[in-house]
Amino acid sequence: MTDMNWIAIGHLSDIPRRGARCVTTPKGRIAVFRTVDDAVFAVVDRCPHKKGPLSQGIVHGHSVTCPLHNWVISLEDGTAQGADEGATPTLPLRNEDGALFISLDTLSLPADLAAE
Amino acid sequence: MTQKLVIIGNGMAPGRMLEELLEKAPGLYEITIFNAEPRVNYDRIMLSPVLSGEKAYEDIIIHDDAFYAYHGITLHKGAKVTTIDRAAKTVTAENGITAPYDKLVIATGSTPVIIPVPGADLPGVLAYRDLDDVSRMLEIARNGGRAVVIGGGLLGLEAAYGLKRQGMEVSVVHLMPTIMERQLDPAAAYLLEKALADRDITILTKANTKAILGTDEVEAVVLDDGRVLPADLVVMAVGIRPSAQLAKEAGLEVNRGIVVDDGMRTSDPAIYALGECAEHRGQCYGLVAPLYESAKVLADRLSGGQGEYHGSVTSTKLKVTGVNLFSAGDFSEGEGREEIVLRDASAGIYKRIILKDNCILGAVMYGDVADGPWYFDMLKRGTDVSELRATLIHGQAFQGGGEAKDPAALVAGLPDDAEICGCNGISKGKIVAAIREKGLTTLADVRAHTKASASCGSCTGLVEQVMALTLGEAYRPAVVEPVCGCTDLGHDDVRRLIRAKGLKTIPAVMQELEWKTSCGCAKCRPALNYYLVCEYPDEYADDYQSRFINERVHANIQKDGTYSVVPRMWGGVTSSAELRAIADVVDKFAIPMVKVTGGQRIDMLGVRKEDLPDVWADLGKAGFVSGQAYAKGLRTVKTCVGSQWCRFGTQDSTGLGIRIEKFMWGSWTPAKVKLAVSGCPRNCAESTCKDIGIICVDSGYEIHFAGAAGLDIKGTEILGTVKTEDEALEHVVALAQMYREGARYLERIYKWAKRIGYDEVRAQIMDDAEKRKGYFERFVFSQKFAQVDPWSERVSGKDKHEFKPMAVIAQAAE
Ligand code: SRM
Ligand SMILES: Cc1cc2nc3c(=O)[nH]c(=O)nc-3n(C[C@H](O)[C@H](O)[C@H](O)COP(=O)(O)OP(=O)(O)OC[C@H]3O[C@@H](n4cnc5c(N)ncnc54)[C@H](O)[C@@H]3O)c2cc1C
Ligand code: SF4
Ligand code: FES
């Protein structure tokens, strides 16, 4: 893990609690979520169903409900919950006293770019 | 000729008697009722849940106006009878109404005892007997403050619990060393005291009230020992006295209560007494079960039968949510009596049974009361329990061989004549027979046909078990549909509890109503947010993270993640300047599609999220505000050209539509609300399929509601016709507010109105000017906070983070 490239994206306080912000990257749009307990997660901003922007959904627990057709996606591993099937790629994220870093290393091109 | 039956008092006892009489001998009497309370017959027992906010008055009505109308009964409300003239056979009320009788029933109930200490007549010192008392308590409780309840019996403790739930600091002052000493032994009383202390209710025993202090209103209660308890409200619940004064003045034989024989007849053969005011074999009763038994006897007598009442044994439960206690019979110690006791401290369980000559004499139970009815049944029958003695205390299920208690097995094991509903004396066999004969499948049906669980409701679980046993697979318990998986409560309960407990934030609601998830889900959070916005328009801080994206960013999300922008075009009217501004915006931001909507305005589709604030800034300069095309709120008011241009137009439909839209825009509602105003019955604005519609006619404005033209198609219902534009506006706005306050989240007007009844809407909006004005004013108040253009707010910087990426990474790091 230590030999990953970490990119600073801002501070925890930039994201509303139970909300999300986006980070634009060459590999596509990333959604960074902050949950009620101040946990932070980064996932590709694209629903496994029909590519809905997950960053626009309602955040609850460690999940988000997609704004287009209400799929519930786990922020921890990106998988669709309940009867729905599919997953959104998640990204490693480091939180150093509120300073946030992500790594794009695990995201492969071109599959994850297809959305944009 | 039909005989005349007059009843004085319209409480629970005569209410039951009437039902029996109307079934046994319909039309035998011309019936007149006088009631000192200005209302119909309601379930007095349920005042405690009304006080605690767990029920509303409407839920506890037993006989509504329609019942009296249907049976041709004259009910004089708010008419207190002051004289009975036995020679002339008439009764006369305070308000002058006189009625002759052939048979008279006195059912005046009881009067709360007010201890004659100085200050007992101060405003803010209340008894606990009728709905007016509860209304006044709720009024005072609204400001929080402190309440002192004098009397630690059943009524006092229920009052204390209710006031606590309403947010007051509550102390109970009780004269005796333990509370509810007539129903509980000290051990059970101790457990109850502990449970109440856990609910932050302070109990002071051996405390004697000396005086009540205050100048204009109550300020404090002073005890014998000098302690002073500050109080904004004092409730006296120290006992009741049969209301027998009227009978006494008429010369009837009166002891503590009005003396009756086994046929419920007083010393005058034409006069009967029933309920708490009556004294039978030296006993006055203060619970409904025995009153219902005697009501049945009286109904039989009045229809020519020879039924006899032989007195009752009573049992008690306390209606404090989460507290289970049961007490029946005599549980004092005495010669020849033995007791069996079971305690489980960690589970907070205490049971004690008192035996004499191998029969159960009394039972007190706390914590686990499932076997209460079983013991009570054997107590009343005088069953010899010597065979069961060794395991008696472990309950009925244990008798089979010590299996774990299964409620279904317990009910299955009851004999047919075992009593299930104590209030109404309904046996298991009766319920089973009713289910089979009448093909009943729902709890509501069983209640309607048998009355089982229709009074205090504490036997609901048992009744459901009987239904499950009888119907087997066919039984589907009618559970309230919960809001979502995060709670077992339905929308109506959640709304009522938000009000009752004064919950003002989403975390408070989730904590107090015991949400099962840490922060809800996408279903319940928007609903809670709306309920709080509606309930506390001034105080509540809207939680944007609980709003669906469209309402959070004030535009409609599209399938590709872009947004559409729909500005308001008041009443569908626009101008060259507005059209030019739209054209400029479309060019400047290269908006791919411009479309005329079905709501008489223009939609710009395919706007990038980052561009939204700039698009709005330009539109704002031309005078546009958000069209809220995304909101669970007021959408459009469609109009036709009306009398301004059209050769058929009868009124200025365009003008009225614009006026309504300008009045109502910005309001949040349970689901979207669409209106239309048409200038004549040709109805070019399609008013008859809208949530609320107006059709102008020569004589005024015909108001419609509850139409639909989306997923369902439904023509509107007519609310009524009014003469002026001002009245039309007031009615429309009041209706919208009634909907805002009562509907479940995402329930359109047509579904809500159907659920509560179209007539109910008409009654409140058309016929009740006071209610209408109340709704209207609450809407106006809430608009003070809602009518802020969300677009201009965001143009000036609000929620900036929504529209900008947090970071832009130009190149993937190597
Ligand atoms: C734009 C418009 C279609 C058009 O191009 O004309 C439209 C577009 C949408 N309608 Fe509609 N409806 C539009 C008029 C209507 C009408 C006609 C009317 O209002 O006179 C109806 C039938 C009347 C009614 O509401 O009963 C209508 C019945 C619906 C329904 C079904 C509602 C229902 O309870 O039955 C939905 C779905 C919903 O709300 O859940 C819906 C939902 C939608 C949504 C919001 C779908 C969504 O959730 O994304 C569409 C938004 C597109 C956008 O971004 O603008 N739309 N929709 C119309 C906008 C009117 C306006 O100016 O605000
Ligand atoms: C808060 C509360 C909780 C209770 N909880 C329980 C419980 O859990 N279980 C239980 O079994 N019992 C309970 N009770 C007791 C039960 O409500 C009463 O036993 C029952 O209501 C008595 O019925 P009634 O018809 O005799 O009198 P009421 O129901 O009191 O009716 C008497 C009516 O007569 C009217 N009246 C009086 N004088 C006149 C007059 N001169 N002219 C015209 N009208 C007159 C009164 O206004 C009143 O409306 C409770 C009571 C209260 C107040
Ligand atoms: S509603 Fe009647 S008056 Fe108005 S435009 Fe239509 S036809 Fe003409
Ligand atoms: S795109 Fe997310 S649920 Fe359909």
Coordinates of C-alpha atoms in Angstrom, one line a residue, chain B residues 59 480-481 490-493 495-496 531 670 705-706 714 717 738-761:
Chain B
D59 CA -59.8 8.0 17.1
V480 CA -49.8 -0.6 9.7
E481 CA -47.5 -0.2 6.8
G490 CA -46.5 4.1 10.1
H491 CA -46.6 7.6 8.6
D492 CA -49.5 8.8 10.7
D493 CA -48.0 7.7 13.9
R495 CA -46.4 12.6 12.3
R496 CA -48.5 12.5 15.5
Y531 CA -43.0 16.5 8.3
P670 CA -46.4 15.8 0.8
F705 CA -60.3 18.7 -5.7
A706 CA -58.8 15.2 -5.8
K714 CA -59.6 10.4 -12.0
E717 CA -64.8 15.8 -6.7
M738 CA -55.2 20.6 5.4
Y739 CA -53.5 18.3 2.9
R740 CA -50.1 19.5 4.0
E741 CA -50.8 18.7 7.7
G742 CA -52.6 15.4 7.2
A743 CA -51.2 13.5 4.2
R744 CA -48.5 10.9 4.2
Y745 CA -45.3 11.7 2.4
L746 CA -45.7 11.1 -1.4
E747 CA -49.5 10.7 -1.1
R748 CA -51.2 12.9 -3.8
I749 CA -54.3 14.8 -2.9
Y750 CA -56.6 12.4 -4.6
K751 CA -55.3 9.4 -2.5
W752 CA -55.3 11.4 0.7
A753 CA -58.8 12.7 0.2
K754 CA -60.1 9.2 -0.6
R755 CA -58.5 7.8 2.5
I756 CA -59.9 10.3 4.9
G757 CA -63.2 10.8 3.0
Y758 CA -64.3 13.5 0.6
D759 CA -67.0 14.6 3.1
E760 CA -64.5 15.1 5.8
V761 CA -62.7 17.5 3.5

